[in-house]
Structures are given as C-alpha cells and as structure tokens.
Tab-separated table of C-alpha atoms in Angstrom:
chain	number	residue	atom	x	y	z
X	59	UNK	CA	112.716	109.181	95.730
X	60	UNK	CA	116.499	108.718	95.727
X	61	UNK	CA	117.654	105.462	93.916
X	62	UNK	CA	120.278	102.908	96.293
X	63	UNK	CA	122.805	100.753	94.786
X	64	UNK	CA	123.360	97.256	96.473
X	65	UNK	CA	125.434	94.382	95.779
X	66	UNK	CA	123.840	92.239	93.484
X	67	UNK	CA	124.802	88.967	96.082
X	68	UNK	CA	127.004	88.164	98.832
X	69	UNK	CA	127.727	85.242	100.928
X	70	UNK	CA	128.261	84.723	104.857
X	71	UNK	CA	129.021	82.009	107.392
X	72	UNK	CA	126.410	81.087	109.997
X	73	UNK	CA	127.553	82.636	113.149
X	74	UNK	CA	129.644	85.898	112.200
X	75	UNK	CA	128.412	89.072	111.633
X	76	UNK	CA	126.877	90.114	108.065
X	77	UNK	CA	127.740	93.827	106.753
X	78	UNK	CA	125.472	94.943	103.901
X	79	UNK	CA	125.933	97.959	102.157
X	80	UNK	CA	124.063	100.120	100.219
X	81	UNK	CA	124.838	103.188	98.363
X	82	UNK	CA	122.301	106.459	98.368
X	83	UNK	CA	124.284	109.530	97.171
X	84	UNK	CA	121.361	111.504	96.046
X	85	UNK	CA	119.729	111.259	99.285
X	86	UNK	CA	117.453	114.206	100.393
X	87	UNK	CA	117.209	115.725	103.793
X	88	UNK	CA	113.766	114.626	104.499
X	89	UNK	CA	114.428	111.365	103.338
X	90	UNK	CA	114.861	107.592	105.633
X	91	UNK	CA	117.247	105.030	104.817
X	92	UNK	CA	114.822	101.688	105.380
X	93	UNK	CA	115.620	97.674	105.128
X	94	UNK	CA	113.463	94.806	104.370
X	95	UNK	CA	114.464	91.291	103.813
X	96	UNK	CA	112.418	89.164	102.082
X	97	UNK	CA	112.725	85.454	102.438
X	98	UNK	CA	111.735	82.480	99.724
X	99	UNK	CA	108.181	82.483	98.830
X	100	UNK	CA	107.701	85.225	101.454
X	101	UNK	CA	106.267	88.645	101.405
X	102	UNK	CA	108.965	91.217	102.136
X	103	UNK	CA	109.502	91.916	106.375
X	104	UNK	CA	110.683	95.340	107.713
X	105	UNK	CA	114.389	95.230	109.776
X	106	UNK	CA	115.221	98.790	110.472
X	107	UNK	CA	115.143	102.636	109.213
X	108	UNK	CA	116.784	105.829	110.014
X	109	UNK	CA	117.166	109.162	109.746
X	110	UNK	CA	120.736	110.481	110.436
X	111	UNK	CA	121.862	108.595	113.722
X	112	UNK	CA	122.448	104.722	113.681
X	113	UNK	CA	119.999	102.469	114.728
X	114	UNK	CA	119.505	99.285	116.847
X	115	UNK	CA	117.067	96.508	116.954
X	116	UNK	CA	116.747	93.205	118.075
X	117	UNK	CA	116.855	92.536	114.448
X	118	UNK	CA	119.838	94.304	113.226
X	119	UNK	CA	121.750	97.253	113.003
X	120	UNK	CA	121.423	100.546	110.683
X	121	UNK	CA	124.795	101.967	110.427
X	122	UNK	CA	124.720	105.698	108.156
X	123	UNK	CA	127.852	107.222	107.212
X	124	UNK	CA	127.893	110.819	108.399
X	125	UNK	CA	127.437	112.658	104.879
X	126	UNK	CA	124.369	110.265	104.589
X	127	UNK	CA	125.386	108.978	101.072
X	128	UNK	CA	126.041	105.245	102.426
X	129	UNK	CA	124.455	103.206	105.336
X	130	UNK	CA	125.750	99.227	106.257
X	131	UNK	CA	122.865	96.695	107.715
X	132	UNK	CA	124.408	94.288	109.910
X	133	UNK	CA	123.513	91.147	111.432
X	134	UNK	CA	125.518	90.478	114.147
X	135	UNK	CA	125.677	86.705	114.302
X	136	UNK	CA	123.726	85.363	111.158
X	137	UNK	CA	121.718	82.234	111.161
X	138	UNK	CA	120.833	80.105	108.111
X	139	UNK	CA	117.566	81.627	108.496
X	140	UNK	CA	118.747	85.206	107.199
X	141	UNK	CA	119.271	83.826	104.149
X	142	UNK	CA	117.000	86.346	102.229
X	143	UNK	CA	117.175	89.442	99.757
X	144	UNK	CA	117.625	92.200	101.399
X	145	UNK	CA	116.236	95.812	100.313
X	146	UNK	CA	117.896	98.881	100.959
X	147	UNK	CA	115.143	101.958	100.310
X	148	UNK	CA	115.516	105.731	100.565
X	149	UNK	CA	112.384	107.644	100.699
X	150	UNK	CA	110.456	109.757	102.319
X	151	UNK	CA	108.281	108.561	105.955
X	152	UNK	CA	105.065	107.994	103.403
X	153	UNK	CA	105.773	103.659	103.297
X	154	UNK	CA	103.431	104.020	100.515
X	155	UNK	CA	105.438	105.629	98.292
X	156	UNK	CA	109.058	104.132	98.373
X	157	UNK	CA	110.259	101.889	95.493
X	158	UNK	CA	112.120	98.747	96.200
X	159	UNK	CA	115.266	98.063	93.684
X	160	UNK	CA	116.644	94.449	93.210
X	161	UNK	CA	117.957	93.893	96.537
X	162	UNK	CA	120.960	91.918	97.449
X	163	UNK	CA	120.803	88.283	97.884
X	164	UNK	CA	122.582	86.875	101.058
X	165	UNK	CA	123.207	83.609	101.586
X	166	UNK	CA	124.304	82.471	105.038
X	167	UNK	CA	126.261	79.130	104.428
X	168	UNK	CA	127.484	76.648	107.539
G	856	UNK	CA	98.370	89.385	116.341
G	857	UNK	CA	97.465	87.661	113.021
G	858	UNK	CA	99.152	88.973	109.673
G	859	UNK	CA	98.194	89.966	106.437
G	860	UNK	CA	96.152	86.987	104.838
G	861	UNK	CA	96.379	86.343	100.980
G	862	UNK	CA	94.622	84.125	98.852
G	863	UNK	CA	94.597	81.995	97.086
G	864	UNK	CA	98.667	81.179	97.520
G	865	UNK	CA	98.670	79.697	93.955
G	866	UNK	CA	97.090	80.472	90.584
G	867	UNK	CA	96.727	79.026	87.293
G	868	UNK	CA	94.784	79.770	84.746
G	869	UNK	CA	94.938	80.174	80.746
G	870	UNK	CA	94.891	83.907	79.132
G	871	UNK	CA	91.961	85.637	78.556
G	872	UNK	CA	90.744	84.286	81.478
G	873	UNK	CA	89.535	86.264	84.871
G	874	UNK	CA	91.258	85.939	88.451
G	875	UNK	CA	90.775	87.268	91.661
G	876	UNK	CA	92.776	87.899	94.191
G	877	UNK	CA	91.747	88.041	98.024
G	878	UNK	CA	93.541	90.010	100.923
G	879	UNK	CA	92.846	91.044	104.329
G	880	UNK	CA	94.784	93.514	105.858
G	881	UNK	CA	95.769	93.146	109.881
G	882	UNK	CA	92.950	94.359	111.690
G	883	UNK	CA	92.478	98.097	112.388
G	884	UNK	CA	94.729	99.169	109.652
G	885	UNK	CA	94.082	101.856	107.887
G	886	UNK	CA	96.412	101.735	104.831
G	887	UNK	CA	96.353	98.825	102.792
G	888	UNK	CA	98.316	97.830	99.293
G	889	UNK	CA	98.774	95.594	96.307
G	890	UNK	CA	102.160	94.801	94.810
G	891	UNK	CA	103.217	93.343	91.984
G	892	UNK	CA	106.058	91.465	92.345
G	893	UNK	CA	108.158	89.936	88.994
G	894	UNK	CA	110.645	87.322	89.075
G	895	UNK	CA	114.142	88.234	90.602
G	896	UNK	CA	112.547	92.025	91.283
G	897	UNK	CA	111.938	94.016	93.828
G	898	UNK	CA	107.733	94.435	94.615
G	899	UNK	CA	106.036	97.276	92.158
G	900	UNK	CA	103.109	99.162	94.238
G	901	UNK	CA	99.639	98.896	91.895
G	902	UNK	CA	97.324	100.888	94.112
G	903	UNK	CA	97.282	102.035	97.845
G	904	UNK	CA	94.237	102.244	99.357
G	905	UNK	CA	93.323	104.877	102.461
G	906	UNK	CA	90.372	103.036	103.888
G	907	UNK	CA	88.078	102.362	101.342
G	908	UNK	CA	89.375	105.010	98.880
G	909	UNK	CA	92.243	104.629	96.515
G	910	UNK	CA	94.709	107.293	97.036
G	911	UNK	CA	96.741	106.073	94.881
G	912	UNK	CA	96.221	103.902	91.744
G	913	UNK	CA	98.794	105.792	89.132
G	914	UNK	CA	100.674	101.915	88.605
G	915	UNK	CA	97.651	100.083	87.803
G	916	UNK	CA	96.578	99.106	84.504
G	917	UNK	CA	93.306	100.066	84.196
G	918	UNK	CA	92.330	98.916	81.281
G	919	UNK	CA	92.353	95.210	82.464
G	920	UNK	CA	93.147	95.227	86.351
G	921	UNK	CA	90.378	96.474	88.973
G	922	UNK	CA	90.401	96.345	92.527
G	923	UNK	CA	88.067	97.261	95.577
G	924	UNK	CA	87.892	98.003	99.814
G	925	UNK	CA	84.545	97.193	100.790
G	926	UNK	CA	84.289	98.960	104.157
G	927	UNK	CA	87.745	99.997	104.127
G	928	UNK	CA	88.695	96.506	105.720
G	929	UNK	CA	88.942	93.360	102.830
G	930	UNK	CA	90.144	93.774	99.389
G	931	UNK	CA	90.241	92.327	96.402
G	932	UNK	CA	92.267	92.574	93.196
G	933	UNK	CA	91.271	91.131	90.000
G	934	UNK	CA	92.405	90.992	86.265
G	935	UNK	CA	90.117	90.370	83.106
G	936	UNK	CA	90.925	88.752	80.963
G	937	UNK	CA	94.432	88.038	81.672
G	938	UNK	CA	97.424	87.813	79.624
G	939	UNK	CA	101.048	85.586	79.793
G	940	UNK	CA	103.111	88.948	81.492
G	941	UNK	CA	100.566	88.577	84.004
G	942	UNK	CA	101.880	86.261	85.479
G	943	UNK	CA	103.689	86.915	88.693
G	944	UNK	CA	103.506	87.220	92.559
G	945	UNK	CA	100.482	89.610	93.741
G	946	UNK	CA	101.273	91.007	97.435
G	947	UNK	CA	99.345	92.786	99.486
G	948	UNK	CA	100.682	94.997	102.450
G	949	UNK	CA	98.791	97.075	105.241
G	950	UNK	CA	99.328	99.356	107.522
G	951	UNK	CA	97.915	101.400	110.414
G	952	UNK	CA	98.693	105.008	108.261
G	953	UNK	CA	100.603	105.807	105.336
G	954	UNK	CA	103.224	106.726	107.826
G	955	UNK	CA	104.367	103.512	109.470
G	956	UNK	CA	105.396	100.468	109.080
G	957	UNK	CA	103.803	97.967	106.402
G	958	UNK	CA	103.446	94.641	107.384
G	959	UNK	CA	103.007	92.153	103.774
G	960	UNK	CA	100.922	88.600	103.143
G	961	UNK	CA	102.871	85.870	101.728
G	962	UNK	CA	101.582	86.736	98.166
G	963	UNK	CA	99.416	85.483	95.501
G	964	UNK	CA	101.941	83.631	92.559
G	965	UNK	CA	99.641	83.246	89.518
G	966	UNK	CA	100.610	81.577	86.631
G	967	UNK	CA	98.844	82.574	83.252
G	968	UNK	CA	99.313	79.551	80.671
C-alpha cells in the first residue's frame, strides 16, 4: 500500500474551518484515500474515503487534487471536540489491509 | 446499535505473566480484528479474522501471542507469558466484510511491570 505524509501537528480555532493535508504521491489506481480520527483514550473512528471525486459527509469533507497525489480533510466549523489525531490512509477497498502512519495531531483551541 | 466492546479497559500485570484480552465485535459482523497500538503510533493489525478463521495472522507473534473466534462471533487475544514491550493499547475492530467500513472498541491499555 502507498505510504501518506501528514503534518506531524497543527492547531485551529473553535469555529473556523480545519484543512488537513496529506501527501500520497505513489498512489495506485485501484487505491482509496481514507480518514480516521482518533480521539484520547479512544479507538480510531472512520470520517470519509474516496476514490477520484471529492467527497461529502456530515462529518467532513475529502478534497483530492486531480493527479491524485494529495487530498485535504476539512472540517468546516471545528469544535473542541475534533481535537483528535487524524489518519490519512491509502490502500486498497480491503479495510483489513491498510496501515495507519502517525497521524497528525489537531488541536482545536477557543 | 451497540459498538465494539473491549475488555478489560485496563491491565497490569508483572512479566512472565499471562493476560487475556476480551472483544466482541458489533453483531452480525463478519470481519473482526486485533490491533496493536504503541504510544504516539498509529494502530499495527495482529490478526484479522473472517468468521471464525484467521485470514490473516502474518503480524502476530506466535511464539507468545494466541488468539481465537469461537463461533465466528467473540474473541479473545491473549499473551503468555508477557514481557515489558508488551505493553501497550490492544484494539479490536469489526466489520460486516473485509470490504467496508471497520468500526473499533475503545481498546485494552495493558501495562506489563
């Protein structure tokens, strides 16, 4: 599976919009760009994947750059409660089989 | 629905001792796994289970860590005897197939003194 490259932390205020990136330049054809988060004492909880085409939830958005070598996950209006590290994974649609990296720490400040 | 239930949440024990872990998956899925997770790391998958047989067990240490799906629903994972890098966060995940989304327990942290 392709490898991403994430900040290692970033910061945000409560209330505007958070713009994660990750780097995947080795990306296959067949393979998904996913997000998890994974909150304090947590187990890690799925946000978003996609293919090609950007993606909406009621979590977040999965922005992919065209060449598929860079995707941004943004939360429009972050809470305190996003406060997390969040995993950007490229693999494959077997879950099973993707490896998480480091992540990015966010912390959402007032 | 209810989630992915781990326990116990907490573990300590001294090395060379034996520890189980307990997990069941959300009901009807399929797919389940165990994770090992290290401090300020991403999780590492130990062994994914399709039902009750392991499809894939590559990542786990066999010669110390075992683990079981009686009737492809419960699991557990256990170590004997354990040792100090042992210590760490144990998830477990499930799944309905291999192909969707995995939905994780809060984790097992055990502490090996």
């Amino acid at each position: 599976d392709a490898k991403t490259t994430q900040p290692t932390s970033m910061d945000c205020a409560e209330g505007r919009a958070a713009n994660l990136p990750c780097n995947h330049s080795t990306i296959s054809g067949n393979e998904y760009v996913y997000w998890y988060r994974q909150i304090h004492s947590q187990g890690p909880q799925y946000i978003i994947h996609g293919l090609k085409n950007n993606e909406t939830n009621e979590m977040a958005s999965l922005i992919i750059t065209e060449d598929r070598k860079s995707s941004t996950l943004i939360l429009p209006h972050a809470t305190l409660r996003d406060t997390a590290v969040y995993y950007c994974i490229v693999a494959t649609d077997s879950w099973g089989k993707f490896q998480f990296g480091a992540g990015t720490q966010v912390v959402v400040t007032p | 629905e209810a989630g992915v239930v781990q326990s116990p949440r907490y573990k300590i024990i001294e090395k060379k001792q034996p520890v189980a872990f307990w997990c069941n998956p959300i009901s009807g899925h399929n797919t389940l796994y165990w994770y090992l997770q290290n401090l300020g790391q991403g999780p590492e998958l130990l062994i994914r289970y399709e039902n009750e047989e392991a499809v894939d067990d590559s990542q786990l240490p066999k010669d110390r860590f075992s683990a079981e799906r009686l009737k492809g629903v419960d699991s557990t994972l256990k170590i004997q005897p354990a040792e100090l890098g042992d210590s760490a966060v144990y998830l477990c995940a499930s799944s309905w197939t291999e192909n969707t989304e995995a939905f994780f327990g809060q984790g097992t942290r055990l502490t090996v003194v």
